[in-house]
Amino acid sequence: MSGYRDRLFRAYVSTHLGTYRAATAAALERDRGMFSALYRRFLPARRDAEILEVGCGSGSFLSFLRGEGYTRAHGIDLAEEQVAVAHGLGIEDVEVADALPYLAAHPGAYDLVVALDVIEHFPKDEVLLFLDRVHHALRPGGSVLLRTPNADSPFHSWIRYADFTHEVTFTPLSMRQVLRATGFADIEVVSLEPYVHGAASAVRWLLWKILKQAIRLYLLVEQGAPGSGVFTANLCAVGRRP
């Protein structure tokens, strides 16, 4: 890892993440509803499936998985501060580890590898290496679940440049490209749209549907095609190891 990334990740909570998003028990509870609405359909049917979350941070997604009944979920993160926060919240199945060697050391071990807000931190050559290693660590039929900034969003730059450790962003097309190149099949790339969980969110959901059609109209006028249809600031991608 390059010197500047190592320096920033060592103090990731105190210099960046912790300055705008506190990791608390209440935050874990709020996140559960969001994770359920956006990601539950991509989870394994078996509750004893082997799941690894790479870049698990403070353990919010792992807490959600435990709440859903998954008993064999484990997390790794490069940042010691992040792992300490997770342990402080009572999420013990988390350890400090570098993703690339860790995945290489666990061939065919997992039914699902989750990497939320991770792949954008790798330079281009390491993106392919990371996905190769994920593929290597999955059992046949296992899946990878990714979330990353979406370059097809009209305002994606606020996420792309909000973190100095971000190296690259993806469109749905380029995401499918790198997943195919690393051996994944049955690829799905979807928006992470507002979901209804109350009156205010219902209004946001309705306004988003209107804005989405306005973006499609703009692209149709300018480009002659309505675009990918995936316009949210983040996208979600899933691929399966054949």
mmCIF file of C-alpha atoms in Angstrom:
data_model
loop_
_atom_site.group_PDB
_atom_site.id
_atom_site.type_symbol
_atom_site.label_atom_id
_atom_site.label_comp_id
_atom_site.label_asym_id
_atom_site.label_seq_id
_atom_site.Cartn_x
_atom_site.Cartn_y
_atom_site.Cartn_z
ATOM 1 C CA MET A 1 0.000 0.000 0.000
ATOM 2 C CA SER A 2 1.240 3.476 -0.860
ATOM 3 C CA GLY A 3 2.448 5.736 1.945
ATOM 4 C CA TYR A 4 -0.379 8.259 1.814
ATOM 5 C CA ARG A 5 -3.088 5.585 1.955
ATOM 6 C CA ASP A 6 -1.398 3.815 4.851
ATOM 7 C CA ARG A 7 -1.120 7.115 6.720
ATOM 8 C CA LEU A 8 -4.768 8.026 6.171
ATOM 9 C CA PHE A 9 -6.178 4.588 6.945
ATOM 10 C CA ARG A 10 -4.269 4.427 10.234
ATOM 11 C CA ALA A 11 -6.286 7.440 11.409
ATOM 12 C CA TYR A 12 -9.408 6.902 9.320
ATOM 13 C CA VAL A 13 -11.939 7.385 12.110
ATOM 14 C CA SER A 14 -10.278 10.302 13.870
ATOM 15 C CA THR A 15 -9.457 12.275 10.699
ATOM 16 C CA HIS A 16 -12.407 11.424 8.455
ATOM 17 C CA LEU A 17 -15.277 9.051 9.185
ATOM 18 C CA GLY A 18 -15.748 9.971 12.821
ATOM 19 C CA THR A 19 -15.931 13.681 11.997
ATOM 20 C CA TYR A 20 -19.300 13.376 10.247
ATOM 21 C CA ARG A 21 -20.839 9.993 11.140
ATOM 22 C CA ALA A 22 -20.693 8.763 14.703
ATOM 23 C CA ALA A 23 -20.776 5.007 15.229
ATOM 24 C CA THR A 24 -23.308 4.382 17.993
ATOM 25 C CA ALA A 25 -25.814 1.706 18.942
ATOM 26 C CA ALA A 26 -28.583 4.012 17.688
ATOM 27 C CA ALA A 27 -26.801 4.350 14.322
ATOM 28 C CA LEU A 28 -26.581 0.549 14.041
ATOM 29 C CA GLU A 29 -30.315 0.333 14.592
ATOM 30 C CA ARG A 30 -31.034 2.972 11.925
ATOM 31 C CA ASP A 31 -28.769 1.205 9.457
ATOM 32 C CA ARG A 32 -30.635 -2.086 9.830
ATOM 33 C CA GLY A 33 -33.718 -0.728 8.097
ATOM 34 C CA MET A 34 -31.663 0.623 5.209
ATOM 35 C CA PHE A 35 -29.695 -2.604 4.801
ATOM 36 C CA SER A 36 -32.883 -4.649 4.895
ATOM 37 C CA ALA A 37 -34.566 -2.554 2.197
ATOM 38 C CA LEU A 38 -31.558 -2.404 -0.138
ATOM 39 C CA TYR A 39 -29.594 -5.633 0.315
ATOM 40 C CA ARG A 40 -31.689 -8.378 1.885
ATOM 41 C CA ARG A 41 -32.626 -9.911 -1.467
ATOM 42 C CA PHE A 42 -28.946 -10.513 -2.255
ATOM 43 C CA LEU A 43 -28.231 -12.521 0.900
ATOM 44 C CA PRO A 44 -27.883 -16.323 0.983
ATOM 45 C CA ALA A 45 -30.958 -18.370 1.805
ATOM 46 C CA ARG A 46 -29.041 -20.455 4.347
ATOM 47 C CA ARG A 47 -28.518 -18.758 7.698
ATOM 48 C CA ASP A 48 -25.342 -20.809 8.268
ATOM 49 C CA ALA A 49 -23.726 -19.488 5.077
ATOM 50 C CA GLU A 50 -20.089 -18.403 5.410
ATOM 51 C CA ILE A 51 -19.986 -14.615 4.926
ATOM 52 C CA LEU A 52 -16.967 -12.316 4.901
ATOM 53 C CA GLU A 53 -17.286 -8.547 4.933
ATOM 54 C CA VAL A 54 -14.175 -6.800 3.622
ATOM 55 C CA GLY A 55 -13.740 -3.254 4.934
ATOM 56 C CA CYS A 56 -16.371 -3.843 7.590
ATOM 57 C CA GLY A 57 -15.680 -0.545 9.376
ATOM 58 C CA SER A 58 -17.520 -0.228 12.658
ATOM 59 C CA GLY A 59 -19.463 -3.438 11.999
ATOM 60 C CA SER A 60 -22.842 -2.012 11.032
ATOM 61 C CA PHE A 61 -23.531 -4.524 8.254
ATOM 62 C CA LEU A 62 -22.294 -7.406 10.395
ATOM 63 C CA SER A 63 -24.710 -6.318 13.114
ATOM 64 C CA PHE A 64 -27.496 -6.366 10.533
ATOM 65 C CA LEU A 65 -26.485 -9.868 9.399
ATOM 66 C CA ARG A 66 -26.561 -11.116 12.973
ATOM 67 C CA GLY A 67 -30.009 -9.627 13.373
ATOM 68 C CA GLU A 68 -31.116 -11.504 10.260
ATOM 69 C CA GLY A 69 -29.956 -14.777 11.807
ATOM 70 C CA TYR A 70 -26.656 -15.289 9.960
ATOM 71 C CA THR A 71 -24.400 -17.058 12.436
ATOM 72 C CA ARG A 72 -21.181 -17.360 10.411
ATOM 73 C CA ALA A 73 -20.408 -13.780 9.390
ATOM 74 C CA HIS A 74 -16.952 -12.337 9.924
ATOM 75 C CA GLY A 75 -15.384 -8.950 9.114
ATOM 76 C CA ILE A 76 -11.941 -7.579 8.346
ATOM 77 C CA ASP A 77 -10.735 -4.003 8.087
ATOM 78 C CA LEU A 78 -7.359 -2.431 7.487
ATOM 79 C CA ALA A 79 -7.982 0.428 9.919
ATOM 80 C CA GLU A 80 -7.268 -0.407 13.548
ATOM 81 C CA GLU A 81 -9.445 2.498 14.689
ATOM 82 C CA GLN A 82 -12.435 1.035 12.848
ATOM 83 C CA VAL A 83 -11.978 -2.394 14.395
ATOM 84 C CA ALA A 84 -11.660 -0.842 17.863
ATOM 85 C CA VAL A 85 -14.983 0.969 17.346
ATOM 86 C CA ALA A 86 -16.662 -2.281 16.265
ATOM 87 C CA HIS A 87 -15.370 -4.085 19.342
ATOM 88 C CA GLY A 88 -16.584 -1.192 21.480
ATOM 89 C CA LEU A 89 -20.074 -1.693 20.056
ATOM 90 C CA GLY A 90 -19.979 -5.382 20.982
ATOM 91 C CA ILE A 91 -19.290 -6.670 17.475
ATOM 92 C CA GLU A 92 -16.515 -9.159 18.134
ATOM 93 C CA ASP A 93 -16.227 -11.073 14.844
ATOM 94 C CA VAL A 94 -13.988 -8.357 13.376
ATOM 95 C CA GLU A 95 -10.221 -8.290 12.991
ATOM 96 C CA VAL A 96 -7.508 -6.093 11.510
ATOM 97 C CA ALA A 97 -6.361 -7.556 8.202
ATOM 98 C CA ASP A 98 -5.260 -6.543 4.708
ATOM 99 C CA ALA A 99 -7.878 -7.754 2.221
ATOM 100 C CA LEU A 100 -5.578 -9.015 -0.546
ATOM 101 C CA PRO A 101 -3.447 -11.467 1.455
ATOM 102 C CA TYR A 102 -6.423 -12.440 3.625
ATOM 103 C CA LEU A 103 -8.548 -13.422 0.626
ATOM 104 C CA ALA A 104 -5.601 -15.275 -0.928
ATOM 105 C CA ALA A 105 -5.228 -17.322 2.258
ATOM 106 C CA HIS A 106 -8.905 -18.448 2.249
ATOM 107 C CA PRO A 107 -9.557 -20.238 -1.060
ATOM 108 C CA GLY A 108 -13.126 -21.422 -1.598
ATOM 109 C CA ALA A 109 -14.109 -20.484 1.946
ATOM 110 C CA TYR A 110 -17.133 -18.205 1.531
ATOM 111 C CA ASP A 111 -20.664 -18.212 0.193
ATOM 112 C CA LEU A 112 -20.782 -14.414 0.116
ATOM 113 C CA VAL A 113 -18.123 -11.711 0.191
ATOM 114 C CA VAL A 114 -19.452 -8.217 0.970
ATOM 115 C CA ALA A 115 -17.465 -5.067 0.191
ATOM 116 C CA LEU A 116 -19.425 -1.873 0.831
ATOM 117 C CA ASP A 117 -17.518 1.330 -0.004
ATOM 118 C CA VAL A 118 -14.278 -0.579 -0.594
ATOM 119 C CA ILE A 119 -13.441 -1.116 -4.254
ATOM 120 C CA GLU A 120 -13.135 2.615 -4.972
ATOM 121 C CA HIS A 121 -10.097 2.727 -2.650
ATOM 122 C CA PHE A 122 -8.004 0.545 -4.984
ATOM 123 C CA PRO A 123 -6.015 1.803 -8.002
ATOM 124 C CA LYS A 124 -7.132 0.251 -11.291
ATOM 125 C CA ASP A 125 -4.611 -2.596 -11.331
ATOM 126 C CA GLU A 126 -5.510 -3.504 -7.757
ATOM 127 C CA VAL A 127 -9.245 -3.434 -8.557
ATOM 128 C CA LEU A 128 -8.774 -6.438 -10.820
ATOM 129 C CA LEU A 129 -6.464 -8.132 -8.322
ATOM 130 C CA PHE A 130 -8.997 -7.574 -5.540
ATOM 131 C CA LEU A 131 -11.827 -9.091 -7.597
ATOM 132 C CA ASP A 132 -9.581 -12.000 -8.595
ATOM 133 C CA ARG A 133 -8.913 -12.644 -4.916
ATOM 134 C CA VAL A 134 -12.633 -12.408 -4.051
ATOM 135 C CA HIS A 135 -13.406 -14.907 -6.823
ATOM 136 C CA HIS A 136 -10.672 -17.184 -5.423
ATOM 137 C CA ALA A 137 -12.137 -16.978 -1.910
ATOM 138 C CA LEU A 138 -15.694 -17.822 -2.973
ATOM 139 C CA ARG A 139 -17.154 -21.289 -3.201
ATOM 140 C CA PRO A 140 -18.669 -22.258 -6.578
ATOM 141 C CA GLY A 141 -22.060 -20.569 -6.679
ATOM 142 C CA GLY A 142 -20.967 -17.965 -4.139
ATOM 143 C CA SER A 143 -21.507 -14.251 -4.711
ATOM 144 C CA VAL A 144 -19.858 -10.885 -4.236
ATOM 145 C CA LEU A 145 -21.911 -7.870 -3.092
ATOM 146 C CA LEU A 146 -20.411 -4.439 -3.789
ATOM 147 C CA ARG A 147 -21.400 -0.835 -3.130
ATOM 148 C CA THR A 148 -19.401 1.984 -4.684
ATOM 149 C CA PRO A 149 -19.787 5.576 -5.943
ATOM 150 C CA ASN A 150 -21.638 5.750 -9.253
ATOM 151 C CA ALA A 151 -20.098 7.897 -11.985
ATOM 152 C CA ASP A 152 -23.426 7.888 -13.860
ATOM 153 C CA SER A 153 -24.933 10.030 -11.100
ATOM 154 C CA PRO A 154 -25.120 13.725 -12.072
ATOM 155 C CA PHE A 155 -23.724 14.633 -8.651
ATOM 156 C CA HIS A 156 -21.425 11.691 -7.967
ATOM 157 C CA SER A 157 -18.419 13.950 -7.352
ATOM 158 C CA TRP A 158 -19.549 14.805 -3.804
ATOM 159 C CA ILE A 159 -18.858 11.169 -2.861
ATOM 160 C CA ARG A 160 -15.990 10.602 -5.297
ATOM 161 C CA TYR A 161 -13.930 13.455 -3.852
ATOM 162 C CA ALA A 162 -15.198 13.430 -0.274
ATOM 163 C CA ASP A 163 -12.498 10.936 0.693
ATOM 164 C CA PHE A 164 -8.858 11.509 -0.304
ATOM 165 C CA THR A 165 -8.297 7.737 -0.397
ATOM 166 C CA HIS A 166 -10.762 7.222 -3.266
ATOM 167 C CA GLU A 167 -8.924 6.164 -6.421
ATOM 168 C CA VAL A 168 -11.580 5.327 -9.036
ATOM 169 C CA THR A 169 -15.327 5.366 -9.658
ATOM 170 C CA PHE A 170 -17.473 3.108 -11.802
ATOM 171 C CA THR A 171 -20.476 3.285 -14.075
ATOM 172 C CA PRO A 172 -22.770 0.284 -14.450
ATOM 173 C CA LEU A 173 -20.971 -0.518 -17.720
ATOM 174 C CA SER A 174 -17.460 -0.412 -16.276
ATOM 175 C CA MET A 175 -18.575 -2.357 -13.207
ATOM 176 C CA ARG A 176 -19.941 -5.136 -15.394
ATOM 177 C CA GLN A 177 -16.714 -5.006 -17.403
ATOM 178 C CA VAL A 178 -14.411 -5.628 -14.439
ATOM 179 C CA LEU A 179 -16.686 -8.305 -12.956
ATOM 180 C CA ARG A 180 -16.796 -10.196 -16.252
ATOM 181 C CA ALA A 181 -13.018 -9.846 -16.647
ATOM 182 C CA THR A 182 -12.481 -11.492 -13.266
ATOM 183 C CA GLY A 183 -14.761 -14.459 -13.936
ATOM 184 C CA PHE A 184 -18.096 -13.438 -12.444
ATOM 185 C CA ALA A 185 -21.452 -14.287 -14.018
ATOM 186 C CA ASP A 186 -25.123 -13.410 -13.500
ATOM 187 C CA ILE A 187 -24.072 -9.804 -12.874
ATOM 188 C CA GLU A 188 -26.653 -7.328 -11.631
ATOM 189 C CA VAL A 189 -26.048 -3.589 -11.158
ATOM 190 C CA VAL A 190 -28.806 -1.604 -9.472
ATOM 191 C CA SER A 191 -29.587 1.823 -8.040
ATOM 192 C CA LEU A 192 -29.635 2.448 -4.310
ATOM 193 C CA GLU A 193 -32.768 4.579 -4.344
ATOM 194 C CA PRO A 194 -34.682 6.167 -1.466
ATOM 195 C CA TYR A 195 -36.916 3.622 0.267
ATOM 196 C CA VAL A 196 -40.157 4.269 2.103
ATOM 197 C CA HIS A 197 -40.013 4.071 5.901
ATOM 198 C CA GLY A 198 -42.264 6.966 6.870
ATOM 199 C CA ALA A 199 -44.012 10.049 5.516
ATOM 200 C CA ALA A 200 -40.884 12.090 4.776
ATOM 201 C CA SER A 201 -39.166 9.199 3.022
ATOM 202 C CA ALA A 202 -42.308 8.576 0.940
ATOM 203 C CA VAL A 203 -42.058 12.155 -0.342
ATOM 204 C CA ARG A 204 -38.346 11.651 -1.110
ATOM 205 C CA TRP A 205 -39.175 8.408 -2.948
ATOM 206 C CA LEU A 206 -41.817 10.145 -5.084
ATOM 207 C CA LEU A 207 -39.579 13.136 -5.873
ATOM 208 C CA TRP A 208 -36.734 10.789 -6.800
ATOM 209 C CA LYS A 209 -38.953 8.985 -9.317
ATOM 210 C CA ILE A 210 -39.733 12.343 -10.940
ATOM 211 C CA LEU A 211 -36.074 13.429 -10.948
ATOM 212 C CA LYS A 212 -34.999 10.100 -12.419
ATOM 213 C CA GLN A 213 -37.301 10.608 -15.406
ATOM 214 C CA ALA A 214 -35.959 14.156 -15.808
ATOM 215 C CA ILE A 215 -32.390 12.800 -15.971
ATOM 216 C CA ARG A 216 -33.432 10.228 -18.566
ATOM 217 C CA LEU A 217 -35.083 12.971 -20.625
ATOM 218 C CA TYR A 218 -31.936 15.141 -20.466
ATOM 219 C CA LEU A 219 -29.772 12.246 -21.655
ATOM 220 C CA LEU A 220 -32.250 11.372 -24.381
ATOM 221 C CA VAL A 221 -32.111 14.940 -25.700
ATOM 222 C CA GLU A 222 -28.334 15.278 -25.424
ATOM 223 C CA GLN A 223 -27.159 11.742 -26.266
ATOM 224 C CA GLY A 224 -30.103 10.188 -28.079
ATOM 225 C CA ALA A 225 -30.357 7.457 -25.411
ATOM 226 C CA PRO A 226 -31.873 7.510 -21.898
ATOM 227 C CA GLY A 227 -28.739 6.299 -20.101
ATOM 228 C CA SER A 228 -28.211 3.367 -17.776
ATOM 229 C CA GLY A 229 -31.147 4.123 -15.492
ATOM 230 C CA VAL A 230 -28.767 3.834 -12.516
ATOM 231 C CA PHE A 231 -28.389 7.455 -11.413
ATOM 232 C CA THR A 232 -28.069 7.321 -7.621
ATOM 233 C CA ALA A 233 -24.844 8.557 -6.018
ATOM 234 C CA ASN A 234 -23.945 4.958 -5.120
ATOM 235 C CA LEU A 235 -24.592 1.792 -7.069
ATOM 236 C CA CYS A 236 -24.862 -1.815 -5.941
ATOM 237 C CA ALA A 237 -23.349 -4.680 -7.931
ATOM 238 C CA VAL A 238 -23.673 -8.433 -7.456
ATOM 239 C CA GLY A 239 -21.852 -11.188 -9.299
ATOM 240 C CA ARG A 240 -21.742 -14.975 -8.906
ATOM 241 C CA ARG A 241 -18.783 -17.339 -9.122
ATOM 242 C CA PRO A 242 -19.895 -20.077 -11.578
#
